[in-house]
PDB file of C-alpha atoms in Angstrom:
ATOM      1  CA  MET S   1     129.116 107.761 101.935  1.00  0.00           C
ATOM      2  CA  THR S   2     125.835 106.385 103.226  1.00  0.00           C
ATOM      3  CA  TYR S   3     123.984 108.248 105.959  1.00  0.00           C
ATOM      4  CA  LYS S   4     121.898 106.218 108.372  1.00  0.00           C
ATOM      5  CA  ILE S   5     119.046 108.097 109.933  1.00  0.00           C
ATOM      6  CA  ASP S   6     116.514 105.556 111.214  1.00  0.00           C
ATOM      7  CA  ASN S   7     115.903 102.831 108.645  1.00  0.00           C
ATOM      8  CA  ILE S   8     115.761 104.912 105.470  1.00  0.00           C
ATOM      9  CA  ASN S   9     117.443 103.120 102.573  1.00  0.00           C
ATOM     10  CA  TRP S  10     119.936 105.828 101.567  1.00  0.00           C
ATOM     11  CA  LYS S  11     121.759 103.527  99.116  1.00  0.00           C
ATOM     12  CA  LEU S  12     118.562 103.175  97.073  1.00  0.00           C
ATOM     13  CA  ILE S  13     118.051 106.945  97.126  1.00  0.00           C
ATOM     14  CA  GLU S  14     121.675 107.489  96.082  1.00  0.00           C
ATOM     15  CA  ARG S  15     121.278 105.072  93.143  1.00  0.00           C
ATOM     16  CA  GLU S  16     118.166 106.934  91.989  1.00  0.00           C
ATOM     17  CA  ASN S  17     119.981 110.249  92.293  1.00  0.00           C
ATOM     18  CA  GLU S  18     122.967 108.980  90.258  1.00  0.00           C
ATOM     19  CA  LYS S  19     120.652 108.804  87.257  1.00  0.00           C
ATOM     20  CA  LEU S  20     120.220 112.573  87.373  1.00  0.00           C
ATOM     21  CA  GLU S  21     122.735 115.002  85.965  1.00  0.00           C
ATOM     22  CA  ASP S  22     125.054 116.680  88.446  1.00  0.00           C
ATOM     23  CA  ARG S  23     125.370 119.928  86.526  1.00  0.00           C
ATOM     24  CA  MET S  24     124.687 122.113  89.575  1.00  0.00           C
ATOM     25  CA  PHE S  25     126.559 120.172  92.208  1.00  0.00           C
ATOM     26  CA  VAL S  26     130.246 120.939  92.504  1.00  0.00           C
ATOM     27  CA  PRO S  27     132.917 118.938  94.335  1.00  0.00           C
ATOM     28  CA  GLY S  28     132.481 119.306  98.075  1.00  0.00           C
ATOM     29  CA  MET S  29     128.690 119.621  97.916  1.00  0.00           C
ATOM     30  CA  LYS S  30     126.801 116.759  99.500  1.00  0.00           C
ATOM     31  CA  CYS S  31     123.106 115.973  99.121  1.00  0.00           C
ATOM     32  CA  LEU S  32     120.569 114.022 101.091  1.00  0.00           C
ATOM     33  CA  GLY S  33     117.113 113.414  99.673  1.00  0.00           C
ATOM     34  CA  ASN S  34     115.404 113.779  96.334  1.00  0.00           C
ATOM     35  CA  LYS S  35     117.575 115.565  93.739  1.00  0.00           C
ATOM     36  CA  LYS S  36     114.611 115.729  91.381  1.00  0.00           C
ATOM     37  CA  LEU S  37     113.390 118.674  93.449  1.00  0.00           C
ATOM     38  CA  TRP S  38     116.462 120.586  92.249  1.00  0.00           C
ATOM     39  CA  TYR S  39     116.109 119.696  88.573  1.00  0.00           C
ATOM     40  CA  ASP S  40     112.321 119.838  88.182  1.00  0.00           C
ATOM     41  CA  LYS S  41     110.850 122.749  86.287  1.00  0.00           C
ATOM     42  CA  LYS S  42     108.405 123.162  89.188  1.00  0.00           C
ATOM     43  CA  GLU S  43     107.991 126.695  90.477  1.00  0.00           C
ATOM     44  CA  ARG S  44     109.940 127.356  93.689  1.00  0.00           C
ATOM     45  CA  ILE S  45     109.601 130.033  96.344  1.00  0.00           C
ATOM     46  CA  ALA S  46     112.688 131.367  98.148  1.00  0.00           C
ATOM     47  CA  VAL S  47     111.962 132.102 101.805  1.00  0.00           C
ATOM     48  CA  PHE S  48     113.861 134.733 103.773  1.00  0.00           C
ATOM     49  CA  ALA S  49     112.471 135.464 107.243  1.00  0.00           C
ATOM     50  CA  SER S  50     113.593 137.949 109.865  1.00  0.00           C
ATOM     51  CA  ARG S  51     114.796 136.927 113.297  1.00  0.00           C
ATOM     52  CA  SER S  52     112.441 139.445 114.931  1.00  0.00           C
ATOM     53  CA  GLN S  53     109.340 137.925 116.507  1.00  0.00           C
ATOM     54  CA  ASP S  54     106.060 139.785 115.975  1.00  0.00           C
ATOM     55  CA  PRO S  55     102.953 137.784 117.031  1.00  0.00           C
ATOM     56  CA  VAL S  56     100.798 139.189 114.216  1.00  0.00           C
ATOM     57  CA  VAL S  57     103.415 138.382 111.599  1.00  0.00           C
ATOM     58  CA  ALA S  58     103.883 134.910 113.115  1.00  0.00           C
ATOM     59  CA  ILE S  59     100.184 134.113 112.628  1.00  0.00           C
ATOM     60  CA  ALA S  60     100.241 135.365 109.027  1.00  0.00           C
ATOM     61  CA  ARG S  61     103.454 133.395 108.384  1.00  0.00           C
ATOM     62  CA  GLU S  62     101.863 130.220 109.747  1.00  0.00           C
ATOM     63  CA  HIS S  63      98.772 130.597 107.540  1.00  0.00           C
ATOM     64  CA  TRP S  64     100.910 131.345 104.480  1.00  0.00           C
ATOM     65  CA  ALA S  65     103.124 128.291 105.077  1.00  0.00           C
ATOM     66  CA  LYS S  66     100.143 125.970 105.584  1.00  0.00           C
ATOM     67  CA  TYR S  67      98.609 127.250 102.349  1.00  0.00           C
ATOM     68  CA  GLN S  68     101.843 126.608 100.431  1.00  0.00           C
ATOM     69  CA  GLY S  69     102.025 123.099 101.862  1.00  0.00           C
ATOM     70  CA  ARG S  70      98.399 122.256 101.007  1.00  0.00           C
ATOM     71  CA  TYR S  71      98.979 123.245  97.388  1.00  0.00           C
ATOM     72  CA  GLY S  72     102.218 121.245  97.130  1.00  0.00           C
ATOM     73  CA  LYS S  73     104.536 124.218  96.655  1.00  0.00           C
ATOM     74  CA  CYS S  74     108.312 123.836  96.894  1.00  0.00           C
ATOM     75  CA  ILE S  75     110.167 126.286  99.121  1.00  0.00           C
ATOM     76  CA  VAL S  76     113.915 126.957  99.127  1.00  0.00           C
ATOM     77  CA  SER S  77     115.888 128.462 101.991  1.00  0.00           C
ATOM     78  CA  THR S  78     118.673 128.050 104.499  1.00  0.00           C
ATOM     79  CA  PHE S  79     116.039 127.588 107.245  1.00  0.00           C
ATOM     80  CA  HIS S  80     118.434 129.117 109.748  1.00  0.00           C
ATOM     81  CA  SER S  81     116.216 131.549 111.656  1.00  0.00           C
ATOM     82  CA  ARG S  82     113.412 130.352 113.905  1.00  0.00           C
ATOM     83  CA  ALA S  83     110.819 131.867 111.572  1.00  0.00           C
ATOM     84  CA  GLU S  84     112.270 130.006 108.569  1.00  0.00           C
ATOM     85  CA  CYS S  85     112.268 126.742 110.568  1.00  0.00           C
ATOM     86  CA  GLU S  86     108.590 127.263 111.421  1.00  0.00           C
ATOM     87  CA  ILE S  87     107.822 127.792 107.734  1.00  0.00           C
ATOM     88  CA  LEU S  88     109.683 124.575 106.875  1.00  0.00           C
ATOM     89  CA  PHE S  89     107.726 122.695 109.555  1.00  0.00           C
ATOM     90  CA  PHE S  90     104.302 123.898 108.358  1.00  0.00           C
ATOM     91  CA  VAL S  91     105.023 123.399 104.657  1.00  0.00           C
ATOM     92  CA  LEU S  92     106.302 119.849 105.163  1.00  0.00           C
ATOM     93  CA  THR S  93     103.530 118.991 107.629  1.00  0.00           C
ATOM     94  CA  HIS S  94     100.865 120.034 105.122  1.00  0.00           C
ATOM     95  CA  GLY S  95     102.307 118.144 102.121  1.00  0.00           C
ATOM     96  CA  GLY S  96     104.638 120.642 100.454  1.00  0.00           C
ATOM     97  CA  SER S  97     108.277 120.088  99.548  1.00  0.00           C
ATOM     98  CA  ALA S  98     111.490 121.910 100.394  1.00  0.00           C
ATOM     99  CA  ILE S  99     115.113 122.376  99.398  1.00  0.00           C
ATOM    100  CA  TRP S 100     117.239 123.076 102.466  1.00  0.00           C
ATOM    101  CA  LEU S 101     120.582 124.757 101.688  1.00  0.00           C
ATOM    102  CA  LEU S 102     123.198 124.450 104.422  1.00  0.00           C
ATOM    103  CA  GLY S 103     126.345 126.522 104.796  1.00  0.00           C
ATOM    104  CA  ARG S 104     127.849 123.650 106.809  1.00  0.00           C
ATOM    105  CA  SER S 105     127.977 119.834 106.831  1.00  0.00           C
ATOM    106  CA  LEU S 106     124.890 117.654 106.608  1.00  0.00           C
ATOM    107  CA  PRO S 107     123.063 117.156 109.912  1.00  0.00           C
ATOM    108  CA  THR S 108     123.611 113.909 111.817  1.00  0.00           C
ATOM    109  CA  GLU S 109     120.076 113.942 113.257  1.00  0.00           C
ATOM    110  CA  LEU S 110     116.754 115.115 111.864  1.00  0.00           C
ATOM    111  CA  ASN S 111     113.351 115.653 113.448  1.00  0.00           C
ATOM    112  CA  GLY S 112     110.396 113.417 112.616  1.00  0.00           C
ATOM    113  CA  ILE S 113     108.841 115.789 110.057  1.00  0.00           C
ATOM    114  CA  CYS S 114     112.073 115.969 108.027  1.00  0.00           C
ATOM    115  CA  LYS S 115     112.534 112.183 108.189  1.00  0.00           C
ATOM    116  CA  MET S 116     108.980 111.685 106.946  1.00  0.00           C
ATOM    117  CA  ALA S 117     109.494 114.185 104.107  1.00  0.00           C
ATOM    118  CA  LEU S 118     112.745 112.444 103.105  1.00  0.00           C
ATOM    119  CA  ARG S 119     110.960 109.086 102.955  1.00  0.00           C
ATOM    120  CA  GLN S 120     108.207 110.635 100.830  1.00  0.00           C
ATOM    121  CA  LYS S 121     110.811 112.289  98.558  1.00  0.00           C
ATOM    122  CA  ARG S 122     109.617 115.802  99.410  1.00  0.00           C
ATOM    123  CA  LEU S 123     112.879 117.099 100.900  1.00  0.00           C
ATOM    124  CA  LEU S 124     116.349 117.749  99.550  1.00  0.00           C
ATOM    125  CA  ILE S 125     119.118 118.818 101.935  1.00  0.00           C
ATOM    126  CA  ILE S 126     122.226 120.266 100.289  1.00  0.00           C
ATOM    127  CA  SER S 127     125.444 120.867 102.196  1.00  0.00           C
ATOM    128  CA  CYS S 128     127.384 123.503 100.290  1.00  0.00           C
ATOM    129  CA  PHE S 129     130.429 123.397 102.582  1.00  0.00           C
ATOM    130  CA  ASN S 130     132.063 120.696 104.690  1.00  0.00           C
ATOM    131  CA  ARG S 131     132.404 122.480 108.031  1.00  0.00           C
ATOM    132  CA  ASP S 132     130.993 122.192 111.539  1.00  0.00           C
ATOM    133  CA  HIS S 133     129.327 125.615 111.638  1.00  0.00           C
ATOM    134  CA  HIS S 134     128.166 128.095 109.036  1.00  0.00           C
ATOM    135  CA  THR S 135     129.782 131.523 108.688  1.00  0.00           C
ATOM    136  CA  ARG S 136     128.430 134.803 107.375  1.00  0.00           C
ATOM    137  CA  GLU S 137     130.017 134.062 103.995  1.00  0.00           C
ATOM    138  CA  THR S 138     128.632 130.516 103.693  1.00  0.00           C
ATOM    139  CA  SER S 139     125.182 131.770 104.723  1.00  0.00           C
ATOM    140  CA  ARG S 140     125.296 134.492 102.085  1.00  0.00           C
ATOM    141  CA  TYR S 141     126.328 131.987  99.430  1.00  0.00           C
ATOM    142  CA  CYS S 142     123.426 129.670 100.321  1.00  0.00           C
ATOM    143  CA  ALA S 143     120.939 132.556 100.421  1.00  0.00           C
ATOM    144  CA  HIS S 144     122.150 133.684  96.991  1.00  0.00           C
ATOM    145  CA  LEU S 145     121.781 130.123  95.685  1.00  0.00           C
ATOM    146  CA  ALA S 146     118.210 129.984  97.048  1.00  0.00           C
ATOM    147  CA  ALA S 147     117.366 133.280  95.360  1.00  0.00           C
ATOM    148  CA  THR S 148     118.773 132.239  91.985  1.00  0.00           C
ATOM    149  CA  LYS S 149     117.010 128.850  92.052  1.00  0.00           C
ATOM    150  CA  SER S 150     113.582 130.363  92.788  1.00  0.00           C
ATOM    151  CA  LYS S 151     111.068 132.265  90.743  1.00  0.00           C
ATOM    152  CA  HIS S 152     109.412 134.005  93.700  1.00  0.00           C
ATOM    153  CA  HIS S 153     110.990 135.519  96.824  1.00  0.00           C
ATOM    154  CA  VAL S 154     109.177 135.926 100.142  1.00  0.00           C
TER     155      VAL S 154
END
């Protein structure tokens, strides 16, 4: 299946991804973006952020995410909470890369930052389950996958 978000050539990306081994991806999983992020030996950081909003923590989180982006770090998460989405935004905006694990189907629309990161091959979106909404179980599975694929946890 080819996804059309703006004018990104997904068929070309799919052909490049076919060259990589699919040892981690099981039937039912769908990917959008650069699979090399998954297979690289590059150090990854799993991000788990609380839903609580503390202004002091938000400022520290923003500075941390910008730093990770400037140094080209790769973060892995479900990016479900608002805090995790902010981290994704700052990391991608400042040049970092990300692996986004979804406990539901692939999104039909993406914001401009994610589209730009996909074009620059700095984002991989993985749909672990083909469903409209995530559940507690699918979220736990994706969080566990993020933790096992990362060397550091934040």
